[in-house]
Tab-separated table of C-alpha atoms in Angstrom:
chain	number	residue	atom	x	y	z
A	1	MET	CA	46.566	68.778	-148.165
A	2	THR	CA	43.533	69.843	-146.199
A	3	GLY	CA	43.381	66.877	-143.786
A	4	ARG	CA	39.593	66.730	-144.035
A	5	MET	CA	37.565	63.590	-144.645
A	6	PRO	CA	36.422	63.098	-148.320
A	7	LEU	CA	32.705	63.202	-148.870
A	8	THR	CA	31.063	61.550	-151.966
A	9	VAL	CA	27.409	62.543	-152.627
A	10	LEU	CA	25.460	59.904	-154.586
A	11	THR	CA	22.403	61.459	-156.186
A	12	GLY	CA	20.011	60.553	-158.999
A	13	PHE	CA	16.442	60.637	-159.940
A	14	LEU	CA	13.741	58.332	-158.463
A	15	GLY	CA	14.221	54.716	-159.586
A	16	SER	CA	17.605	55.335	-161.167
A	17	GLY	CA	19.398	52.728	-159.043
A	18	LYS	CA	20.978	54.563	-156.151
A	19	THR	CA	19.603	52.242	-153.513
A	20	THR	CA	20.592	49.080	-155.473
A	21	ILE	CA	24.208	50.492	-155.700
A	22	VAL	CA	24.334	51.140	-151.917
A	23	ARG	CA	22.908	47.764	-151.204
A	24	GLU	CA	25.483	46.052	-153.266
A	25	PHE	CA	28.106	48.402	-151.994
A	26	LEU	CA	27.557	47.345	-148.412
A	27	ARG	CA	28.241	43.799	-149.304
A	28	GLN	CA	31.650	44.292	-150.883
A	29	PRO	CA	34.877	44.195	-148.885
A	30	GLY	CA	36.474	46.644	-151.509
A	31	PHE	CA	34.357	49.456	-149.994
A	32	GLN	CA	35.627	48.992	-146.399
A	33	ASN	CA	36.427	51.833	-144.163
A	34	THR	CA	33.443	53.788	-145.627
A	35	ALA	CA	30.650	55.357	-143.628
A	36	VAL	CA	27.360	55.379	-145.670
A	37	ILE	CA	24.701	57.835	-144.720
A	38	ILE	CA	21.286	56.749	-146.054
A	39	ASN	CA	17.698	58.069	-145.592
A	40	GLU	CA	16.097	54.901	-144.128
A	41	PHE	CA	17.508	51.452	-143.335
A	42	GLY	CA	14.342	49.870	-144.589
A	43	GLU	CA	14.902	51.072	-148.091
A	44	ILE	CA	18.373	49.463	-148.302
A	45	GLY	CA	17.467	45.965	-146.842
A	46	ILE	CA	20.697	45.274	-145.110
A	47	ASP	CA	21.519	41.599	-145.006
A	48	HIS	CA	21.427	40.584	-141.321
A	49	ASP	CA	24.211	38.101	-141.816
A	50	LEU	CA	26.524	41.061	-142.398
A	51	ILE	CA	25.630	42.960	-139.263
A	52	GLU	CA	28.384	42.696	-136.622
A	53	SER	CA	26.937	45.335	-134.221
A	54	SER	CA	24.395	48.162	-134.044
A	55	HIS	CA	24.082	51.159	-131.836
A	56	GLU	CA	21.353	53.877	-132.114
A	57	GLU	CA	20.914	53.798	-135.915
A	58	LEU	CA	24.562	52.978	-136.537
A	59	ILE	CA	25.153	49.549	-138.098
A	60	SER	CA	28.621	48.055	-138.435
A	61	LEU	CA	29.060	45.391	-141.109
A	62	SER	CA	31.527	42.624	-141.432
A	63	THR	CA	32.634	44.053	-144.873
A	64	GLY	CA	34.129	47.015	-143.050
A	65	CYS	CA	31.375	49.493	-143.804
A	66	LEU	CA	29.618	51.628	-141.162
A	67	CYS	CA	25.966	52.425	-142.179
A	68	CYS	CA	24.147	55.318	-140.538
A	69	ALA	CA	20.545	56.618	-141.125
A	70	MET	CA	20.159	60.321	-141.545
A	71	GLN	CA	18.771	61.933	-138.362
A	72	GLY	CA	18.118	65.644	-138.395
A	73	ASP	CA	20.560	67.603	-140.598
A	74	LEU	CA	23.816	66.566	-142.132
A	75	ALA	CA	25.932	68.275	-139.531
A	76	ASN	CA	24.250	66.362	-136.710
A	77	THR	CA	24.569	63.039	-138.585
A	78	VAL	CA	28.239	63.457	-139.304
A	79	ARG	CA	28.915	64.666	-135.721
A	80	ARG	CA	27.096	61.466	-134.440
A	81	LEU	CA	29.250	59.353	-136.577
A	82	MET	CA	32.417	60.986	-135.448
A	83	ASP	CA	31.317	60.724	-131.714
A	84	ALA	CA	30.481	57.073	-132.158
A	85	VAL	CA	34.024	56.330	-133.388
A	86	ALA	CA	35.554	58.492	-130.596
A	87	ASN	CA	33.576	56.569	-127.940
A	88	GLY	CA	34.405	53.110	-129.285
A	89	GLN	CA	30.823	52.517	-130.416
A	90	ALA	CA	31.688	52.220	-134.152
A	91	PRO	CA	34.787	51.334	-136.205
A	92	ASP	CA	37.025	54.047	-137.641
A	93	PHE	CA	36.354	55.152	-141.306
A	94	ASP	CA	38.265	57.307	-143.741
A	95	ARG	CA	35.575	58.415	-146.153
A	96	ILE	CA	31.778	59.161	-146.320
A	97	LEU	CA	29.237	58.276	-148.906
A	98	LEU	CA	25.988	60.188	-148.731
A	99	GLU	CA	22.954	58.946	-150.544
A	100	THR	CA	20.327	61.587	-151.369
A	101	SER	CA	16.662	61.207	-152.002
A	102	GLY	CA	15.456	60.826	-155.616
A	103	MET	CA	14.005	64.318	-155.850
A	104	ALA	CA	16.808	66.025	-154.006
A	105	ASP	CA	18.729	69.008	-155.432
A	106	PRO	CA	22.297	68.394	-154.573
A	107	ALA	CA	23.121	72.115	-154.379
A	108	PRO	CA	21.720	72.772	-150.816
A	109	ILE	CA	23.645	69.718	-149.543
A	110	LEU	CA	26.881	70.974	-151.090
A	111	GLN	CA	26.247	74.516	-149.740
A	112	THR	CA	25.659	73.054	-146.255
A	113	ALA	CA	28.915	71.224	-146.474
A	114	ILE	CA	30.686	74.468	-147.403
A	115	VAL	CA	29.167	76.995	-145.033
A	116	ASP	CA	28.409	74.911	-141.805
A	117	PRO	CA	31.497	75.568	-139.567
A	118	TYR	CA	31.568	71.946	-138.364
A	119	LEU	CA	31.260	70.356	-141.769
A	120	SER	CA	33.615	72.679	-143.587
A	121	ALA	CA	36.244	71.872	-140.869
A	122	THR	CA	35.612	68.143	-141.114
A	123	LEU	CA	34.706	67.350	-144.718
A	124	GLU	CA	35.879	68.017	-148.144
A	125	ILE	CA	33.616	67.468	-151.210
A	126	ALA	CA	35.441	64.773	-153.223
A	127	ASN	CA	32.810	63.825	-155.656
A	128	VAL	CA	29.214	64.187	-156.764
A	129	VAL	CA	28.178	60.961	-158.512
A	130	VAL	CA	24.828	60.912	-160.376
A	131	THR	CA	22.854	57.735	-161.416
A	132	VAL	CA	20.936	57.909	-164.669
A	133	ASP	CA	18.556	55.058	-165.593
A	134	ALA	CA	19.343	53.775	-169.140
A	135	LEU	CA	15.770	52.952	-169.812
A	136	ASN	CA	14.069	56.207	-168.510
A	137	GLY	CA	16.960	58.586	-168.199
A	138	PRO	CA	16.516	60.515	-171.462
A	139	SER	CA	12.886	61.176	-170.957
A	140	VAL	CA	13.417	62.001	-167.161
A	141	ILE	CA	16.120	64.555	-168.010
A	142	GLN	CA	13.918	66.221	-170.557
A	143	ALA	CA	10.869	66.296	-168.225
A	144	TYR	CA	12.162	67.064	-164.770
A	145	ASP	CA	14.120	70.060	-163.535
A	146	GLU	CA	15.409	67.975	-160.625
A	147	ALA	CA	17.042	65.479	-162.919
A	148	ARG	CA	18.698	68.090	-164.838
A	149	ARG	CA	19.948	69.838	-161.696
A	150	GLN	CA	21.441	66.585	-160.612
A	151	VAL	CA	23.311	66.007	-163.920
A	152	SER	CA	24.396	69.721	-163.962
A	153	LEU	CA	26.098	69.417	-160.532
A	154	GLY	CA	27.605	65.959	-161.121
A	155	ASP	CA	31.293	65.159	-161.399
A	156	ARG	CA	30.547	61.729	-162.755
A	157	VAL	CA	27.367	60.125	-164.196
A	158	LEU	CA	26.749	56.371	-163.813
A	159	ILE	CA	24.498	54.848	-166.423
A	160	THR	CA	22.468	52.081	-164.720
A	161	LYS	CA	20.299	49.222	-166.110
A	162	SER	CA	22.179	49.240	-169.449
A	163	ASP	CA	22.365	45.392	-169.244
A	164	LEU	CA	18.674	45.430	-169.938
A	165	ASP	CA	18.981	47.222	-173.329
A	166	ALA	CA	22.438	48.131	-174.669
A	167	GLY	CA	20.942	50.669	-177.110
A	168	ALA	CA	19.124	52.356	-174.298
A	169	GLY	CA	22.373	52.664	-172.404
A	170	GLU	CA	23.959	54.454	-175.396
A	171	ALA	CA	20.828	56.690	-175.714
A	172	ALA	CA	21.075	57.653	-172.015
A	173	ALA	CA	24.802	58.491	-172.392
A	174	HIS	CA	23.952	60.681	-175.460
A	175	ALA	CA	21.280	62.470	-173.481
A	176	VAL	CA	23.723	63.197	-170.590
A	177	ARG	CA	26.410	64.308	-173.042
A	178	ALA	CA	23.944	66.615	-174.743
A	179	TYR	CA	23.370	68.352	-171.487
A	180	ARG	CA	26.856	67.986	-169.939
A	181	PRO	CA	29.378	67.192	-172.669
A	182	ASP	CA	32.336	67.380	-170.132
A	183	VAL	CA	30.962	65.082	-167.406
A	184	ALA	CA	32.846	61.779	-166.730
A	185	LEU	CA	30.670	58.694	-167.599
A	186	GLY	CA	30.582	55.216	-166.072
A	187	LYS	CA	28.145	52.411	-165.778
A	188	SER	CA	26.694	50.199	-163.021
A	189	VAL	CA	25.083	46.823	-163.756
A	190	ASN	CA	22.771	45.338	-161.034
A	191	GLY	CA	24.213	47.709	-158.562
A	192	ASP	CA	27.822	46.584	-159.137
A	193	VAL	CA	30.189	49.535	-159.510
A	194	ALA	CA	33.963	49.686	-159.303
A	195	PRO	CA	35.091	51.557	-156.140
A	196	GLU	CA	37.036	54.129	-158.191
A	197	LEU	CA	33.909	55.260	-159.978
A	198	LEU	CA	32.558	56.453	-156.680
A	199	PHE	CA	35.666	57.617	-154.936
A	200	GLU	CA	38.368	58.306	-157.555
A	201	PRO	CA	38.486	62.182	-157.592
A	202	VAL	CA	36.747	63.828	-160.495
A	203	GLY	CA	35.652	66.874	-158.659
A	204	GLY	CA	35.982	68.200	-155.141
A	205	GLN	CA	38.533	70.594	-153.673
A	206	THR	CA	42.079	69.331	-153.488
A	207	ALA	CA	41.175	66.314	-155.537
A	208	TRP	CA	39.917	68.444	-158.362
A	209	THR	CA	43.442	69.689	-159.194
A	210	SER	CA	44.362	66.334	-160.827
A	211	ARG	CA	41.958	67.126	-163.631
A	212	PHE	CA	43.962	70.237	-164.664
A	213	SER	CA	47.174	68.396	-165.407
A	214	GLU	CA	46.107	68.422	-169.050
A	215	PRO	CA	44.137	71.014	-170.994
A	216	TYR	CA	40.414	70.868	-170.101
A	217	GLY	CA	38.721	70.432	-173.421
A	218	ASP	CA	37.093	73.268	-175.288
A	219	PRO	CA	37.208	76.537	-173.284
A	220	HIS	CA	33.676	77.433	-173.992
A	221	VAL	CA	31.076	74.679	-174.519
A	222	HIS	CA	27.440	75.590	-174.881
A	223	THR	CA	24.489	73.236	-174.389
A	224	ALA	CA	20.782	74.059	-174.397
A	225	ALA	CA	20.685	74.876	-170.684
A	226	VAL	CA	24.128	74.696	-169.234
A	227	THR	CA	27.550	76.185	-170.187
A	228	THR	CA	31.038	74.962	-169.172
A	229	VAL	CA	33.668	77.639	-169.255
A	230	SER	CA	37.400	76.945	-168.617
A	231	LEU	CA	39.815	79.764	-167.698
A	232	ARG	CA	43.606	79.542	-167.733
A	233	ILE	CA	45.875	82.274	-166.538
A	234	ASP	CA	49.580	81.917	-166.747
A	235	ALA	CA	50.708	84.673	-164.569
A	236	PRO	CA	50.289	84.321	-160.742
A	237	LEU	CA	47.454	86.198	-159.169
A	238	HIS	CA	47.318	88.400	-156.195
A	239	ALA	CA	45.441	86.723	-153.269
A	240	VAL	CA	43.234	89.900	-153.140
A	241	ALA	CA	42.353	89.528	-156.819
A	242	LEU	CA	41.356	85.942	-156.406
A	243	THR	CA	38.953	86.854	-153.565
A	244	LEU	CA	37.518	89.716	-155.523
A	245	PHE	CA	37.023	87.516	-158.509
A	246	LEU	CA	35.072	84.953	-156.539
A	247	GLN	CA	32.976	87.707	-154.978
A	248	ALA	CA	32.180	89.132	-158.509
A	249	LEU	CA	31.115	85.617	-159.686
A	250	ALA	CA	28.728	85.248	-156.842
A	251	GLU	CA	27.266	88.755	-157.253
A	252	ASN	CA	26.917	88.596	-161.013
A	253	TYR	CA	25.722	85.134	-161.567
A	254	GLY	CA	24.075	83.915	-158.228
A	255	PRO	CA	21.993	80.829	-158.716
A	256	ASP	CA	22.987	80.499	-162.391
A	257	LEU	CA	26.436	79.680	-161.303
A	258	LEU	CA	26.047	75.999	-160.524
A	259	ARG	CA	29.654	75.007	-159.630
A	260	VAL	CA	33.139	76.605	-159.696
A	261	LYS	CA	36.318	74.628	-159.111
A	262	GLY	CA	39.833	75.583	-159.658
A	263	ILE	CA	43.480	75.889	-158.619
A	264	ALA	CA	45.295	79.126	-158.516
A	265	ALA	CA	48.850	80.351	-158.419
A	266	ILE	CA	49.213	83.055	-155.870
A	267	ARG	CA	52.029	85.662	-155.893
A	268	GLU	CA	52.263	85.730	-152.198
A	269	SER	CA	52.773	81.963	-151.895
A	270	PRO	CA	54.030	80.695	-155.307
A	271	GLU	CA	54.831	77.172	-154.001
A	272	SER	CA	51.385	76.680	-152.284
A	273	PRO	CA	48.595	76.708	-154.810
A	274	ALA	CA	45.031	77.846	-153.641
A	275	VAL	CA	42.177	75.518	-154.293
A	276	VAL	CA	38.655	77.027	-154.736
A	277	HIS	CA	35.239	75.412	-154.685
A	278	GLY	CA	31.849	77.055	-155.041
A	279	VAL	CA	28.232	76.062	-155.419
A	280	GLN	CA	26.015	78.800	-156.818
A	281	HIS	CA	26.846	81.933	-154.755
A	282	VAL	CA	28.413	80.071	-151.871
A	283	PHE	CA	32.140	79.516	-151.773
A	284	HIS	CA	34.197	77.181	-149.541
A	285	PRO	CA	37.037	78.989	-147.695
A	286	ILE	CA	40.115	78.703	-149.901
A	287	ALA	CA	42.188	75.635	-149.276
A	288	TRP	CA	46.002	75.599	-149.732
A	289	LEU	CA	48.100	72.748	-151.043
A	290	ASP	CA	51.453	72.009	-149.688
A	291	GLN	CA	52.780	71.694	-153.209
A	292	TRP	CA	51.689	71.726	-156.912
A	293	PRO	CA	50.231	68.446	-158.177
A	294	SER	CA	51.945	68.673	-161.468
A	295	GLU	CA	54.554	70.778	-163.394
A	296	ASP	CA	51.873	73.052	-164.582
A	297	ARG	CA	51.891	76.279	-162.422
A	298	SER	CA	49.092	78.225	-164.176
A	299	SER	CA	45.817	79.070	-162.594
A	300	ARG	CA	42.921	77.004	-163.918
A	301	PHE	CA	39.190	77.440	-163.309
A	302	VAL	CA	36.167	75.538	-164.471
A	303	LEU	CA	32.728	77.140	-164.159
A	304	ILE	CA	29.542	75.324	-164.880
A	305	GLY	CA	26.247	77.418	-165.109
A	306	ARG	CA	23.732	79.249	-167.164
A	307	HIS	CA	24.499	82.355	-169.412
A	308	LEU	CA	28.316	82.150	-168.700
A	309	ASP	CA	30.396	84.198	-171.140
A	310	ALA	CA	34.021	83.074	-171.419
A	311	ASP	CA	35.248	86.438	-172.864
A	312	TRP	CA	33.581	88.491	-170.207
A	313	LEU	CA	34.975	86.258	-167.443
A	314	HIS	CA	38.454	86.478	-168.780
A	315	LEU	CA	38.126	90.293	-169.097
A	316	MET	CA	36.696	90.639	-165.609
A	317	LEU	CA	39.567	88.595	-164.094
A	318	ARG	CA	42.178	90.647	-166.033
A	319	ILE	CA	40.645	93.952	-164.935
A	320	ILE	CA	40.531	92.929	-161.284
A	321	GLU	CA	44.118	91.759	-161.367
A	322	GLU	CA	45.257	95.047	-163.093
A	323	GLU	CA	43.372	97.151	-160.449
A	324	VAL	CA	44.882	95.271	-157.612
A	325	GLU	CA	48.430	95.741	-159.140
A	326	VAL	CA	47.727	99.475	-159.357
A	327	ALA	CA	46.429	99.689	-155.778
A	328	THR	CA	49.241	97.684	-154.244
A	329	GLY	CA	52.020	98.853	-156.489
A	330	LEU	CA	53.141	95.264	-156.926
């Protein structure tokens, strides 16, 4: 495994219930050993009875959570968290939850976690969780690019406020499925959410591999705006071919390539699969697992984006692999 700390990004449009989830989250012992990065303490309204200690915008709670307000960029905030633990000013933690603002595009956050040297060495993107308001979600997704971007980049969508109108909850789920038919769905009522819906791996890097134990649905699913393409290759790939394939994806699709995740069998290291994760044209350095997560030793990739063509992607990968074979004689 990579040994890096898992990062869950909680995003969602204005008024969709993110802050309510975080407020309830901080009260629950089941979320202990979690560092929560928020925009402002005032928005959360932390119960003072839960506060055990505070130090320079770091608040330790009796429930075992550590709450931190964003100061500067993400790298500085994470570094401040780590330094506080090292200096004995805050309790240790083993995962981070980052709440974004309502109008935030998650892509720059994910890209920062990938390309920043400190963050890429410290964190692994475990999950992107999106909140969608049952009452307003369908109209918001239709009207706002920001909401569609959030849903496009999510690993799991939580339908909120469905307790107010069960029919609206079903309509919101349908609106999400129409745009992202493959995304995992859950729900949150009054901010209450099961820990596994935030932290159980659906996406990410090493965590993502668990999703490939079974075939990943239809290999080529079209929606009005976003396409999900699944690729499966039985024969091991050359390491160089994998690198060239990722470069070709970035060059040919650029910002239309929303996310890429996959696990690859590499000829040079058959027992240690490579895990890839990219956001638009930015790819995380390849991570290596100590062993395969299942009996399936094939290479599997899932690409989410616009104008993706499954046949062309399969052809491109096959041509790259054949050219590398000719060049190396292997």
